[in-house]
Short mmCIF file of C-alpha atoms and ligand atoms in Angstrom, two decimals:
data_model
loop_
_atom_site.label_atom_id
_atom_site.label_comp_id
_atom_site.label_asym_id
_atom_site.label_seq_id
_atom_site.Cartn_x
_atom_site.Cartn_y
_atom_site.Cartn_z
CA MET A 21 -15.00 -18.88 11.32
CA THR A 22 -18.26 -18.59 9.46
CA PHE A 23 -18.10 -15.95 6.51
CA THR A 24 -19.98 -12.90 7.94
CA THR A 25 -20.63 -9.78 6.00
CA ARG A 26 -22.56 -6.68 6.11
CA PHE A 27 -24.18 -3.91 4.14
CA ALA A 28 -24.11 -0.71 6.06
CA PRO A 29 -26.09 2.06 4.56
CA SER A 30 -26.67 5.76 6.08
CA PRO A 31 -30.39 6.53 5.77
CA THR A 32 -29.75 9.90 4.11
CA GLY A 33 -31.29 9.53 1.09
CA PRO A 34 -32.34 7.00 -1.60
CA LEU A 35 -30.79 3.53 -2.34
CA HIS A 36 -29.55 3.84 -5.68
CA LEU A 37 -28.09 1.25 -8.13
CA GLY A 38 -24.61 1.55 -6.64
CA HIS A 39 -26.22 0.49 -3.19
CA ALA A 40 -28.03 -2.08 -4.62
CA TYR A 41 -24.95 -3.74 -6.43
CA SER A 42 -23.05 -3.37 -3.11
CA ALA A 43 -25.78 -5.15 -1.12
CA ILE A 44 -26.47 -7.79 -3.65
CA LEU A 45 -22.59 -8.67 -4.10
CA ALA A 46 -22.29 -9.12 -0.16
CA HIS A 47 -25.29 -10.92 0.06
CA ASP A 48 -24.21 -13.09 -2.66
CA MET A 49 -20.79 -13.91 -1.49
CA ALA A 50 -21.90 -14.64 1.87
CA MET A 51 -24.84 -17.07 0.49
CA ALA A 52 -22.05 -18.64 -1.80
CA GLU A 53 -20.11 -19.28 1.46
CA GLY A 54 -22.79 -20.58 3.49
CA GLY A 55 -22.48 -17.53 5.80
CA SER A 56 -24.42 -14.59 7.18
CA PHE A 57 -25.20 -11.26 5.59
CA LEU A 58 -26.02 -8.55 7.98
CA LEU A 59 -27.23 -5.19 7.78
CA ARG A 60 -26.38 -2.32 9.87
CA ILE A 61 -27.86 1.39 9.90
CA GLU A 62 -25.00 4.09 9.89
CA ASP A 63 -27.34 6.70 11.32
CA ILE A 64 -24.55 8.63 13.48
CA ASP A 65 -24.94 11.92 11.76
CA GLN A 66 -28.61 12.51 13.00
CA SER A 67 -29.03 15.81 11.50
CA ARG A 68 -28.94 13.93 7.87
CA ALA A 69 -30.63 10.56 9.10
CA ARG A 70 -34.58 10.01 8.49
CA PRO A 71 -36.56 7.34 9.49
CA GLU A 72 -38.35 7.38 6.35
CA TRP A 73 -35.16 6.57 4.43
CA GLU A 74 -34.52 3.62 6.75
CA ALA A 75 -37.97 2.29 5.87
CA GLN A 76 -37.43 2.74 2.13
CA ILE A 77 -33.86 1.01 2.71
CA PHE A 78 -35.72 -2.15 4.28
CA GLU A 79 -38.45 -2.07 1.46
CA ASP A 80 -35.85 -1.80 -1.28
CA LEU A 81 -33.64 -4.31 0.02
CA GLU A 82 -36.42 -6.86 0.72
CA TRP A 83 -37.80 -6.29 -2.67
CA LEU A 84 -34.40 -7.20 -3.91
CA GLY A 85 -34.75 -10.48 -2.56
CA LEU A 86 -32.60 -10.00 0.53
CA THR A 87 -32.79 -11.59 3.70
CA TRP A 88 -31.10 -10.73 6.91
CA PRO A 89 -31.29 -11.86 10.87
CA LEU A 90 -33.13 -9.21 13.18
CA PRO A 91 -32.51 -7.12 14.98
CA VAL A 92 -30.89 -4.67 12.57
CA MET A 93 -27.71 -2.89 14.28
CA ARG A 94 -28.27 1.02 14.43
CA GLN A 95 -25.59 2.91 15.34
CA SER A 96 -27.29 5.66 17.14
CA ASP A 97 -28.22 2.78 19.56
CA HIS A 98 -24.39 2.21 20.61
CA LEU A 99 -22.97 5.64 21.26
CA PRO A 100 -21.59 4.33 24.95
CA ARG A 101 -19.60 1.56 23.07
CA TYR A 102 -17.75 4.20 20.92
CA ARG A 103 -17.30 6.08 23.74
CA THR A 104 -15.41 3.41 25.60
CA ALA A 105 -13.44 2.92 22.48
CA LEU A 106 -12.38 6.70 22.34
CA ASP A 107 -11.61 6.12 25.96
CA GLN A 108 -9.17 3.63 25.25
CA LEU A 109 -7.31 5.51 22.69
CA THR A 110 -7.50 8.58 25.30
CA VAL A 111 -5.81 6.77 28.28
CA MET A 112 -3.11 5.58 25.59
CA GLY A 113 -2.56 9.51 25.13
CA LEU A 114 -3.45 9.35 21.68
CA THR A 115 -6.31 11.72 21.29
CA TYR A 116 -6.90 15.52 21.44
CA PRO A 117 -9.58 18.12 21.14
CA CYS A 118 -9.65 20.49 18.40
CA ARG A 119 -11.84 23.40 17.85
CA CYS A 120 -10.30 24.62 14.20
CA ASN A 121 -12.67 25.47 11.77
CA ARG A 122 -12.20 24.70 7.99
CA ALA A 123 -10.72 28.50 7.49
CA ASP A 124 -8.34 27.78 10.50
CA ILE A 125 -7.05 24.67 9.16
CA GLU A 126 -6.57 25.96 5.50
CA ASN A 127 -4.87 28.96 6.85
CA ALA A 128 -2.67 27.02 9.13
CA ALA A 129 -1.93 24.52 6.66
CA GLY A 130 -0.16 27.36 4.20
CA ALA A 131 0.42 27.10 0.60
CA PRO A 132 0.67 23.75 -0.82
CA GLN A 133 4.07 22.38 -1.31
CA GLU A 134 5.12 20.31 -3.98
CA GLY A 135 5.04 16.52 -3.14
CA VAL A 136 3.03 17.17 0.26
CA PRO A 137 -0.47 15.99 -0.26
CA GLN A 138 -2.97 18.10 1.26
CA PHE A 139 -5.98 15.90 1.27
CA GLY A 140 -6.30 12.33 2.62
CA PRO A 141 -9.09 9.83 3.27
CA ASP A 142 -10.36 12.01 6.02
CA GLY A 143 -10.24 15.11 4.19
CA ARG A 144 -7.82 17.97 4.29
CA ILE A 145 -4.86 16.71 6.21
CA TYR A 146 -4.72 18.67 9.75
CA PRO A 147 -1.80 20.75 10.27
CA GLY A 148 -1.68 20.01 14.06
CA THR A 149 -2.49 23.49 15.52
CA CYS A 150 -4.38 21.97 18.42
CA ARG A 151 -2.15 19.07 19.03
CA ALA A 152 -0.95 19.97 22.44
CA ARG A 153 -4.44 20.29 24.13
CA LEU A 154 -5.82 17.61 26.46
CA THR A 155 -8.80 15.63 25.68
CA SER A 156 -9.63 16.01 29.37
CA GLU A 157 -10.24 19.72 28.84
CA ALA A 158 -12.58 19.16 25.83
CA THR A 159 -15.76 21.04 25.30
CA ASP A 160 -18.83 20.23 23.07
CA LYS A 161 -17.36 22.89 20.59
CA ASP A 162 -14.34 20.40 20.07
CA VAL A 163 -13.88 17.42 17.72
CA ILE A 164 -11.50 14.68 19.24
CA ARG A 165 -8.59 13.95 17.00
CA LEU A 166 -6.38 10.96 16.77
CA ASN A 167 -2.53 11.97 17.21
CA MET A 168 -1.38 9.91 14.13
CA MET A 169 2.53 10.28 14.98
CA LYS A 170 1.97 8.73 18.60
CA ALA A 171 -0.60 6.39 17.05
CA VAL A 172 1.90 4.76 14.57
CA GLN A 173 4.25 4.26 17.27
CA ALA A 174 1.98 2.85 19.81
CA ALA A 175 0.51 0.35 17.31
CA ASP A 176 1.88 -3.01 16.29
CA LEU A 177 0.86 -1.99 12.66
CA ARG A 178 -0.97 -4.84 10.94
CA SER A 179 -1.39 -5.76 7.31
CA PHE A 180 -4.76 -6.62 5.66
CA THR A 181 -5.70 -8.81 2.96
CA GLU A 182 -7.93 -7.43 0.09
CA THR A 183 -9.51 -10.07 -2.38
CA SER A 184 -11.08 -7.65 -5.09
CA PRO A 185 -9.47 -7.95 -8.40
CA GLU A 186 -8.55 -4.39 -8.51
CA PHE A 187 -6.57 -4.30 -5.10
CA GLU A 188 -6.10 -7.84 -4.62
CA GLY A 189 -3.21 -8.92 -2.32
CA ILE A 190 -1.55 -8.14 1.14
CA HIS A 191 -1.34 -4.25 2.18
CA HIS A 192 0.81 -3.32 4.97
CA LEU A 193 0.39 -0.18 6.95
CA ASP A 194 2.99 2.25 6.03
CA PRO A 195 3.44 4.61 9.08
CA GLU A 196 5.23 7.33 7.10
CA GLN A 197 2.18 7.43 4.55
CA LEU A 198 -0.24 7.46 7.44
CA ILE A 199 1.49 10.68 9.17
CA MET A 200 1.98 12.66 5.91
CA ALA A 201 -0.99 11.49 3.77
CA VAL A 202 -3.84 10.72 6.26
CA GLY A 203 -2.92 12.61 9.18
CA ASP A 204 -4.60 13.51 12.91
CA ILE A 205 -8.11 12.04 11.93
CA ILE A 206 -11.40 12.78 13.50
CA LEU A 207 -12.45 10.30 15.78
CA VAL A 208 -15.31 12.35 17.20
CA ARG A 209 -17.18 14.74 15.36
CA ARG A 210 -19.07 17.77 16.99
CA ASN A 211 -22.58 17.08 18.02
CA MET A 212 -22.24 13.11 16.91
CA GLY A 213 -20.35 11.26 19.61
CA THR A 214 -18.24 9.62 17.32
CA SER A 215 -17.24 9.24 13.59
CA TYR A 216 -17.50 6.90 10.90
CA HIS A 217 -14.16 5.69 11.33
CA LEU A 218 -14.23 4.92 14.96
CA SER A 219 -17.95 3.30 14.81
CA VAL A 220 -17.44 1.26 11.80
CA VAL A 221 -14.18 -0.26 13.32
CA VAL A 222 -16.19 -0.97 16.71
CA ASP A 223 -19.16 -2.35 14.93
CA ASP A 224 -17.57 -4.71 12.46
CA ALA A 225 -15.75 -6.22 15.66
CA ASP A 226 -19.11 -6.31 17.59
CA GLN A 227 -20.77 -7.68 14.76
CA GLY A 228 -18.09 -10.64 13.92
CA ILE A 229 -17.52 -9.31 10.51
CA THR A 230 -14.92 -11.62 8.68
CA HIS A 231 -15.35 -9.92 5.37
CA ALA A 232 -16.06 -6.27 4.80
CA VAL A 233 -17.48 -5.88 1.33
CA ARG A 234 -17.95 -2.39 0.28
CA GLY A 235 -16.94 0.42 -2.37
CA ALA A 236 -13.67 1.11 -3.89
CA ASP A 237 -14.11 4.46 -2.70
CA LEU A 238 -13.32 3.38 0.81
CA PHE A 239 -10.06 1.62 0.03
CA GLU A 240 -8.01 4.67 1.14
CA ALA A 241 -9.88 4.58 4.57
CA THR A 242 -9.09 0.75 5.24
CA GLN A 243 -5.72 1.81 6.38
CA ILE A 244 -7.25 4.05 8.95
CA HIS A 245 -9.55 1.33 9.92
CA VAL A 246 -6.96 -1.29 10.39
CA LEU A 247 -4.69 1.09 12.57
CA LEU A 248 -7.60 1.62 14.82
CA GLN A 249 -8.10 -2.25 14.91
CA SER A 250 -4.57 -2.56 15.89
CA LEU A 251 -4.78 -0.09 18.58
CA LEU A 252 -8.14 -1.25 19.96
CA GLY A 253 -7.11 -4.91 20.16
CA LEU A 254 -10.15 -5.67 17.56
CA PRO A 255 -9.87 -8.29 14.94
CA THR A 256 -9.11 -7.26 11.12
CA PRO A 257 -11.42 -8.55 8.51
CA ILE A 258 -10.74 -9.59 5.09
CA TYR A 259 -11.75 -6.67 2.86
CA HIS A 260 -13.31 -6.81 -0.37
CA HIS A 261 -13.47 -3.17 -2.10
CA HIS A 262 -15.71 -3.76 -5.19
CA ARG A 263 -16.14 -1.60 -8.36
CA LEU A 264 -18.19 1.55 -8.29
CA ILE A 265 -21.20 1.75 -10.56
CA ARG A 266 -20.91 5.04 -12.64
CA ASP A 267 -23.33 7.06 -14.68
CA ALA A 268 -23.11 7.82 -18.34
CA HIS A 269 -20.52 10.71 -17.71
CA GLY A 270 -18.28 8.27 -15.67
CA LYS A 271 -18.90 9.90 -12.35
CA ARG A 272 -19.87 7.37 -9.33
CA LEU A 273 -23.44 7.72 -8.11
CA ALA A 274 -24.16 9.57 -5.18
CA LYS A 275 -27.15 10.04 -2.80
CA ARG A 276 -28.77 12.74 -4.84
CA ASP A 277 -28.79 10.66 -8.02
CA ASP A 278 -32.45 10.16 -7.85
CA ALA A 279 -32.61 9.33 -11.36
CA ARG A 280 -30.89 5.75 -10.29
CA ALA A 281 -32.89 5.22 -7.03
CA ILE A 282 -33.86 1.67 -6.59
CA ALA A 283 -37.42 3.11 -5.86
CA LYS A 284 -37.67 4.77 -8.98
CA TYR A 285 -36.72 1.76 -10.93
CA ARG A 286 -39.44 -0.24 -8.93
CA ALA A 287 -42.08 2.51 -10.03
CA GLU A 288 -41.12 2.04 -13.71
CA GLY A 289 -41.83 -1.67 -13.46
CA ALA A 290 -38.28 -2.90 -13.36
CA THR A 291 -37.86 -6.39 -11.38
CA PRO A 292 -34.91 -7.43 -9.04
CA GLN A 293 -33.37 -9.37 -12.01
CA ASP A 294 -33.22 -6.33 -14.06
CA ILE A 295 -31.55 -4.42 -11.13
CA ARG A 296 -29.02 -7.43 -11.14
CA GLU A 297 -28.48 -7.40 -14.81
CA MET A 298 -27.97 -3.10 -15.01
CA ALA A 299 -25.33 -3.65 -11.83
CA GLY A 300 -23.48 -6.23 -14.05
CA LEU A 301 -24.20 -9.04 -11.66
CA PRO A 302 -25.27 -12.78 -12.50
CA ALA A 303 -28.90 -13.67 -12.36
CA SER A 304 -30.11 -14.86 -9.05
CA SER A 305 -30.33 -18.52 -8.79
CA GLY A 306 -32.75 -18.13 -5.68
N1 LIG B 10 -22.09 4.00 5.78
C1 LIG B 10 -21.05 3.92 4.54
C2 LIG B 10 -21.38 4.06 3.41
O1 LIG B 10 -22.73 4.41 3.23
C3 LIG B 10 -20.49 2.51 4.29
C4 LIG B 10 -19.50 2.32 5.16
C5 LIG B 10 -18.60 0.74 4.74
O2 LIG B 10 -19.23 -0.07 4.29
O3 LIG B 10 -17.87 0.33 5.73
O4 LIG B 10 -20.76 4.58 2.52
#
């Protein structure tokens, strides 16, 4: 199987040093293995995605010296594919609609209990208020959730291999942990027709990704992805969750960190080699 990886930015702001690190690392790993580096535009949040950010992403990545095959996959072109995956889970009896807002969820969750996590990789752990509702009765006011209790029973729970030094090893999915510390995640967000978790799992399979290289902030979400792969009968790639680039205060860079935007470094006369150096990457041989 040819090593195939991807960089999957959301076109909701400028690429910063952290994105450049992620993209270059994935690209270098693919080149070292004689494999492929793909680009995927994660633009399911159409309220935030902008064509000008997408254009800037292409320009910055080209300037960094990266190349990728065309056409580039754009998630907004694949909504029917995500719908099919959702339907597969619904037929298995694993989904339900939910129209709780943030306040409803907080009220239903009640006072925090010692030892019981309140937040998981998909945000506040859902207390299950709407669990008895039927997806066939969903309206556009609803999100669609995964019934985690049923999902862990239905799935042949897999493990995944992680290759970054920080998390290296084989990680087994833990049903208790999924139920207690992850909970009923959202599969379809309002006005989006999908969610990050559902799309990333479908797309990694459709693009034949063998190695998912991405930031350590997504390590906790990987158990959700591997669970969905198990349920949908999709392959599980090898994961590499790299260290995060942090600012001088130790905070990880965010989209709004314009000060670290690649475009800004470029405007100031930095070279692609300078960016590699700033990100702590070895010089490019190419
Ligand atoms: N679109 C995600 C992000 O910008 C990346 C998702 C992934 O690599 O799985 O954080």
